[in-house]
mmCIF file with all atom_site columns, C-alpha atoms in Angstrom:
data_model
loop_
_atom_site.group_PDB
_atom_site.id
_atom_site.type_symbol
_atom_site.label_atom_id
_atom_site.label_alt_id
_atom_site.label_comp_id
_atom_site.label_asym_id
_atom_site.label_entity_id
_atom_site.label_seq_id
_atom_site.pdbx_PDB_ins_code
_atom_site.Cartn_x
_atom_site.Cartn_y
_atom_site.Cartn_z
_atom_site.occupancy
_atom_site.B_iso_or_equiv
_atom_site.pdbx_formal_charge
_atom_site.auth_seq_id
_atom_site.auth_comp_id
_atom_site.auth_asym_id
_atom_site.auth_atom_id
_atom_site.pdbx_PDB_model_num
ATOM 1   C CA . MET A 1 1   ? 178.882 136.241 6.304   1.00 0.00 ? 749 MET A CA 1
ATOM 2   C CA . ILE A 1 2   ? 179.325 138.891 3.605   1.00 0.00 ? 750 ILE A CA 1
ATOM 3   C CA . ILE A 1 3   ? 181.071 142.041 4.756   1.00 0.00 ? 751 ILE A CA 1
ATOM 4   C CA . GLN A 1 4   ? 181.252 144.025 1.515   1.00 0.00 ? 752 GLN A CA 1
ATOM 5   C CA . VAL A 1 5   ? 180.668 143.655 -2.221  1.00 0.00 ? 753 VAL A CA 1
ATOM 6   C CA . THR A 1 6   ? 183.066 145.549 -4.497  1.00 0.00 ? 754 THR A CA 1
ATOM 7   C CA . PRO A 1 7   ? 182.824 145.598 -8.291  1.00 0.00 ? 755 PRO A CA 1
ATOM 8   C CA . ASN A 1 8   ? 186.023 145.206 -10.308 1.00 0.00 ? 756 ASN A CA 1
ATOM 9   C CA . LEU A 1 9   ? 185.409 147.002 -13.587 1.00 0.00 ? 757 LEU A CA 1
ATOM 10  C CA . VAL A 1 10  ? 187.407 146.368 -16.745 1.00 0.00 ? 758 VAL A CA 1
ATOM 11  C CA . ALA A 1 11  ? 188.879 149.299 -18.662 1.00 0.00 ? 759 ALA A CA 1
ATOM 12  C CA . ASP A 1 12  ? 191.357 149.972 -21.423 1.00 0.00 ? 760 ASP A CA 1
ATOM 13  C CA . ARG A 1 13  ? 192.542 153.025 -19.453 1.00 0.00 ? 761 ARG A CA 1
ATOM 14  C CA . ILE A 1 14  ? 191.585 153.701 -15.857 1.00 0.00 ? 762 ILE A CA 1
ATOM 15  C CA . GLU A 1 15  ? 192.523 157.374 -15.484 1.00 0.00 ? 763 GLU A CA 1
ATOM 16  C CA . PRO A 1 16  ? 189.386 158.812 -17.190 1.00 0.00 ? 764 PRO A CA 1
ATOM 17  C CA . SER A 1 17  ? 187.149 156.681 -14.944 1.00 0.00 ? 765 SER A CA 1
ATOM 18  C CA . ILE A 1 18  ? 188.991 157.916 -11.854 1.00 0.00 ? 766 ILE A CA 1
ATOM 19  C CA . GLU A 1 19  ? 188.217 161.487 -12.908 1.00 0.00 ? 767 GLU A CA 1
ATOM 20  C CA . PHE A 1 20  ? 184.539 160.572 -13.448 1.00 0.00 ? 768 PHE A CA 1
ATOM 21  C CA . PHE A 1 21  ? 184.129 159.097 -9.957  1.00 0.00 ? 769 PHE A CA 1
ATOM 22  C CA . GLU A 1 22  ? 186.172 161.821 -8.233  1.00 0.00 ? 770 GLU A CA 1
ATOM 23  C CA . LYS A 1 23  ? 183.478 164.282 -9.351  1.00 0.00 ? 771 LYS A CA 1
ATOM 24  C CA . VAL A 1 24  ? 180.957 162.479 -7.124  1.00 0.00 ? 772 VAL A CA 1
ATOM 25  C CA . GLY A 1 25  ? 183.153 162.078 -4.069  1.00 0.00 ? 773 GLY A CA 1
ATOM 26  C CA . PHE A 1 26  ? 185.306 158.991 -4.629  1.00 0.00 ? 774 PHE A CA 1
ATOM 27  C CA . THR A 1 27  ? 189.049 159.216 -4.022  1.00 0.00 ? 775 THR A CA 1
ATOM 28  C CA . LEU A 1 28  ? 191.887 157.145 -5.393  1.00 0.00 ? 776 LEU A CA 1
ATOM 29  C CA . ASP A 1 29  ? 193.087 154.898 -2.561  1.00 0.00 ? 777 ASP A CA 1
ATOM 30  C CA . VAL A 1 30  ? 195.282 152.304 -4.307  1.00 0.00 ? 778 VAL A CA 1
ATOM 31  C CA . GLN A 1 31  ? 197.007 152.357 -7.668  1.00 0.00 ? 779 GLN A CA 1
ATOM 32  C CA . VAL A 1 32  ? 199.304 149.864 -9.344  1.00 0.00 ? 780 VAL A CA 1
ATOM 33  C CA . PRO A 1 33  ? 201.327 151.093 -12.318 1.00 0.00 ? 781 PRO A CA 1
ATOM 34  C CA . GLU A 1 34  ? 201.338 149.367 -15.691 1.00 0.00 ? 782 GLU A CA 1
ATOM 35  C CA . ASP A 1 35  ? 203.758 150.742 -18.274 1.00 0.00 ? 783 ASP A CA 1
ATOM 36  C CA . ASP A 1 36  ? 202.902 154.460 -18.612 1.00 0.00 ? 784 ASP A CA 1
ATOM 37  C CA . HIS A 1 37  ? 199.467 154.272 -16.977 1.00 0.00 ? 785 HIS A CA 1
ATOM 38  C CA . ILE A 1 38  ? 197.556 152.751 -14.055 1.00 0.00 ? 786 ILE A CA 1
ATOM 39  C CA . GLY A 1 39  ? 196.853 149.002 -14.349 1.00 0.00 ? 787 GLY A CA 1
ATOM 40  C CA . PHE A 1 40  ? 194.763 148.557 -11.200 1.00 0.00 ? 788 PHE A CA 1
ATOM 41  C CA . ALA A 1 41  ? 193.040 151.029 -8.889  1.00 0.00 ? 789 ALA A CA 1
ATOM 42  C CA . ILE A 1 42  ? 190.730 151.134 -5.908  1.00 0.00 ? 790 ILE A CA 1
ATOM 43  C CA . LEU A 1 43  ? 188.451 154.132 -5.468  1.00 0.00 ? 791 LEU A CA 1
ATOM 44  C CA . VAL A 1 44  ? 186.766 154.753 -2.122  1.00 0.00 ? 792 VAL A CA 1
ATOM 45  C CA . ASN A 1 45  ? 183.937 156.831 -0.742  1.00 0.00 ? 793 ASN A CA 1
ATOM 46  C CA . GLY A 1 46  ? 183.338 156.021 2.918   1.00 0.00 ? 794 GLY A CA 1
ATOM 47  C CA . SER A 1 47  ? 182.832 152.264 3.110   1.00 0.00 ? 795 SER A CA 1
ATOM 48  C CA . ASN A 1 48  ? 182.088 152.037 -0.628  1.00 0.00 ? 796 ASN A CA 1
ATOM 49  C CA . GLN A 1 49  ? 184.734 150.836 -3.061  1.00 0.00 ? 797 GLN A CA 1
ATOM 50  C CA . ILE A 1 50  ? 185.064 150.429 -6.816  1.00 0.00 ? 798 ILE A CA 1
ATOM 51  C CA . MET A 1 51  ? 188.026 148.606 -8.319  1.00 0.00 ? 799 MET A CA 1
ATOM 52  C CA . TYR A 1 52  ? 189.295 149.037 -11.869 1.00 0.00 ? 800 TYR A CA 1
ATOM 53  C CA . GLN A 1 53  ? 191.645 146.743 -13.730 1.00 0.00 ? 801 GLN A CA 1
ATOM 54  C CA . THR A 1 54  ? 192.918 147.104 -17.269 1.00 0.00 ? 802 THR A CA 1
ATOM 55  C CA . ARG A 1 55  ? 192.312 144.396 -19.836 1.00 0.00 ? 803 ARG A CA 1
ATOM 56  C CA . GLN A 1 56  ? 196.081 143.879 -20.063 1.00 0.00 ? 804 GLN A CA 1
ATOM 57  C CA . SER A 1 57  ? 196.335 143.405 -16.299 1.00 0.00 ? 805 SER A CA 1
ATOM 58  C CA . LEU A 1 58  ? 193.435 140.928 -16.269 1.00 0.00 ? 806 LEU A CA 1
ATOM 59  C CA . ARG A 1 59  ? 195.021 138.884 -19.057 1.00 0.00 ? 807 ARG A CA 1
ATOM 60  C CA . GLU A 1 60  ? 198.269 138.718 -17.067 1.00 0.00 ? 808 GLU A CA 1
ATOM 61  C CA . ASP A 1 61  ? 196.561 138.094 -13.700 1.00 0.00 ? 809 ASP A CA 1
ATOM 62  C CA . ALA A 1 62  ? 195.034 134.684 -14.342 1.00 0.00 ? 810 ALA A CA 1
ATOM 63  C CA . GLU A 1 63  ? 193.983 132.584 -17.313 1.00 0.00 ? 811 GLU A CA 1
ATOM 64  C CA . ALA A 1 64  ? 190.449 132.374 -15.896 1.00 0.00 ? 812 ALA A CA 1
ATOM 65  C CA . PHE A 1 65  ? 190.090 136.167 -16.320 1.00 0.00 ? 813 PHE A CA 1
ATOM 66  C CA . ILE A 1 66  ? 190.878 136.237 -20.049 1.00 0.00 ? 814 ILE A CA 1
ATOM 67  C CA . PRO A 1 67  ? 187.178 136.054 -21.120 1.00 0.00 ? 815 PRO A CA 1
ATOM 68  C CA . ALA A 1 68  ? 186.425 139.065 -18.906 1.00 0.00 ? 816 ALA A CA 1
ATOM 69  C CA . ALA A 1 69  ? 189.413 140.912 -20.348 1.00 0.00 ? 817 ALA A CA 1
ATOM 70  C CA . GLU A 1 70  ? 188.186 140.273 -23.892 1.00 0.00 ? 818 GLU A CA 1
ATOM 71  C CA . SER A 1 71  ? 184.561 141.222 -23.191 1.00 0.00 ? 819 SER A CA 1
ATOM 72  C CA . LYS A 1 72  ? 183.424 144.622 -24.381 1.00 0.00 ? 820 LYS A CA 1
ATOM 73  C CA . GLY A 1 73  ? 180.088 144.420 -22.576 1.00 0.00 ? 821 GLY A CA 1
ATOM 74  C CA . PRO A 1 74  ? 179.422 147.052 -19.930 1.00 0.00 ? 822 PRO A CA 1
ATOM 75  C CA . SER A 1 75  ? 178.756 146.482 -16.281 1.00 0.00 ? 823 SER A CA 1
ATOM 76  C CA . LEU A 1 76  ? 175.755 148.215 -14.756 1.00 0.00 ? 824 LEU A CA 1
ATOM 77  C CA . LEU A 1 77  ? 176.260 149.979 -11.420 1.00 0.00 ? 825 LEU A CA 1
ATOM 78  C CA . PHE A 1 78  ? 173.397 151.271 -9.271  1.00 0.00 ? 826 PHE A CA 1
ATOM 79  C CA . ILE A 1 79  ? 174.466 153.863 -6.698  1.00 0.00 ? 827 ILE A CA 1
ATOM 80  C CA . THR A 1 80  ? 172.111 155.353 -4.111  1.00 0.00 ? 828 THR A CA 1
ATOM 81  C CA . VAL A 1 81  ? 172.783 159.024 -3.403  1.00 0.00 ? 829 VAL A CA 1
ATOM 82  C CA . SER A 1 82  ? 171.280 161.732 -1.218  1.00 0.00 ? 830 SER A CA 1
ATOM 83  C CA . ASP A 1 83  ? 171.095 164.376 -3.996  1.00 0.00 ? 831 ASP A CA 1
ATOM 84  C CA . VAL A 1 84  ? 170.700 163.002 -7.524  1.00 0.00 ? 832 VAL A CA 1
ATOM 85  C CA . GLU A 1 85  ? 170.349 166.445 -9.087  1.00 0.00 ? 833 GLU A CA 1
ATOM 86  C CA . GLY A 1 86  ? 173.618 167.518 -7.447  1.00 0.00 ? 834 GLY A CA 1
ATOM 87  C CA . VAL A 1 87  ? 175.346 164.422 -8.835  1.00 0.00 ? 835 VAL A CA 1
ATOM 88  C CA . ALA A 1 88  ? 173.929 165.134 -12.303 1.00 0.00 ? 836 ALA A CA 1
ATOM 89  C CA . ALA A 1 89  ? 175.267 168.693 -12.127 1.00 0.00 ? 837 ALA A CA 1
ATOM 90  C CA . LYS A 1 90  ? 178.747 167.467 -11.180 1.00 0.00 ? 838 LYS A CA 1
ATOM 91  C CA . LEU A 1 91  ? 178.747 165.048 -14.133 1.00 0.00 ? 839 LEU A CA 1
ATOM 92  C CA . GLU A 1 92  ? 177.539 167.593 -16.682 1.00 0.00 ? 840 GLU A CA 1
ATOM 93  C CA . GLY A 1 93  ? 179.275 166.940 -19.990 1.00 0.00 ? 841 GLY A CA 1
ATOM 94  C CA . HIS A 1 94  ? 179.355 163.160 -19.553 1.00 0.00 ? 842 HIS A CA 1
ATOM 95  C CA . GLU A 1 95  ? 177.047 161.097 -21.761 1.00 0.00 ? 843 GLU A CA 1
ATOM 96  C CA . VAL A 1 96  ? 173.581 160.576 -20.275 1.00 0.00 ? 844 VAL A CA 1
ATOM 97  C CA . VAL A 1 97  ? 172.173 157.205 -21.324 1.00 0.00 ? 845 VAL A CA 1
ATOM 98  C CA . MET A 1 98  ? 168.941 157.495 -19.330 1.00 0.00 ? 846 MET A CA 1
ATOM 99  C CA . LYS A 1 99  ? 167.480 160.918 -18.623 1.00 0.00 ? 847 LYS A CA 1
ATOM 100 C CA . MET A 1 100 ? 166.375 161.908 -15.136 1.00 0.00 ? 848 MET A CA 1
ATOM 101 C CA . ARG A 1 101 ? 163.180 160.053 -14.304 1.00 0.00 ? 849 ARG A CA 1
ATOM 102 C CA . ASP A 1 102 ? 160.908 159.090 -11.462 1.00 0.00 ? 850 ASP A CA 1
ATOM 103 C CA . THR A 1 103 ? 160.484 155.337 -11.043 1.00 0.00 ? 851 THR A CA 1
ATOM 104 C CA . PHE A 1 104 ? 157.632 153.135 -9.850  1.00 0.00 ? 852 PHE A CA 1
ATOM 105 C CA . TYR A 1 105 ? 159.817 152.065 -6.901  1.00 0.00 ? 853 TYR A CA 1
ATOM 106 C CA . GLY A 1 106 ? 160.105 155.596 -5.547  1.00 0.00 ? 854 GLY A CA 1
ATOM 107 C CA . ALA A 1 107 ? 163.471 156.708 -6.894  1.00 0.00 ? 855 ALA A CA 1
ATOM 108 C CA . LYS A 1 108 ? 164.504 159.686 -8.942  1.00 0.00 ? 856 LYS A CA 1
ATOM 109 C CA . GLU A 1 109 ? 167.381 158.473 -11.106 1.00 0.00 ? 857 GLU A CA 1
ATOM 110 C CA . ILE A 1 110 ? 169.704 159.243 -13.995 1.00 0.00 ? 858 ILE A CA 1
ATOM 111 C CA . SER A 1 111 ? 172.234 157.034 -15.808 1.00 0.00 ? 859 SER A CA 1
ATOM 112 C CA . PHE A 1 112 ? 175.589 157.989 -17.303 1.00 0.00 ? 860 PHE A CA 1
ATOM 113 C CA . LEU A 1 113 ? 178.054 156.174 -19.510 1.00 0.00 ? 861 LEU A CA 1
ATOM 114 C CA . GLU A 1 114 ? 181.358 156.415 -17.662 1.00 0.00 ? 862 GLU A CA 1
ATOM 115 C CA . PRO A 1 115 ? 184.605 156.636 -19.661 1.00 0.00 ? 863 PRO A CA 1
ATOM 116 C CA . ALA A 1 116 ? 185.365 152.868 -19.639 1.00 0.00 ? 864 ALA A CA 1
ATOM 117 C CA . GLY A 1 117 ? 181.919 152.136 -21.125 1.00 0.00 ? 865 GLY A CA 1
ATOM 118 C CA . HIS A 1 118 ? 180.060 151.062 -17.990 1.00 0.00 ? 866 HIS A CA 1
ATOM 119 C CA . VAL A 1 119 ? 176.583 152.373 -17.192 1.00 0.00 ? 867 VAL A CA 1
ATOM 120 C CA . VAL A 1 120 ? 176.271 154.078 -13.814 1.00 0.00 ? 868 VAL A CA 1
ATOM 121 C CA . THR A 1 121 ? 172.802 154.848 -12.452 1.00 0.00 ? 869 THR A CA 1
ATOM 122 C CA . PHE A 1 122 ? 172.535 157.304 -9.576  1.00 0.00 ? 870 PHE A CA 1
ATOM 123 C CA . ALA A 1 123 ? 169.280 157.112 -7.624  1.00 0.00 ? 871 ALA A CA 1
ATOM 124 C CA . GLU A 1 124 ? 167.753 159.177 -4.837  1.00 0.00 ? 872 GLU A CA 1
ATOM 125 C CA . PHE A 1 125 ? 164.941 157.633 -2.848  1.00 0.00 ? 873 PHE A CA 1
ATOM 126 C CA . GLY A 1 126 ? 162.187 159.780 -1.358  1.00 0.00 ? 874 GLY A CA 1
ATOM 127 C CA . GLU A 1 127 ? 160.763 159.377 2.124   1.00 0.00 ? 875 GLU A CA 1
ATOM 128 C CA . ASP A 1 128 ? 157.824 157.339 0.768   1.00 0.00 ? 876 ASP A CA 1
ATOM 129 C CA . ALA A 1 129 ? 160.228 154.745 -0.677  1.00 0.00 ? 877 ALA A CA 1
ATOM 130 C CA . LYS A 1 130 ? 161.917 154.230 2.688   1.00 0.00 ? 878 LYS A CA 1
ATOM 131 C CA . ASP A 1 131 ? 158.624 153.051 4.218   1.00 0.00 ? 879 ASP A CA 1
ATOM 132 C CA . ALA A 1 132 ? 157.976 150.537 1.430   1.00 0.00 ? 880 ALA A CA 1
#
């Protein structure tokens, strides 16, 4: 049985992404140094976690991870929040890749490009969506 799903996002440098997610309530829980920066980190918010690992760390971790370390493609994260406009205000100044919109599935959402190049969509669902 699945207990939790946690993304492990690839980054050249993790510190800017930590700052991005701290603005919306995540805290740095685990960090592993790598030279003069962080090579691996776990961010937490309640029972939610996001892991980050540098490309260098992935290359050194296991041969099977080298394709992921070399990939420049972004991951797409979808995060449900209670106040999407509040989240958008906290992330003001970060690049918006999808403006605030109302969706056919009952969400109000906005997407940002976080510092490592991943797209993070924050969505708030209205009461009508909960009954669907």
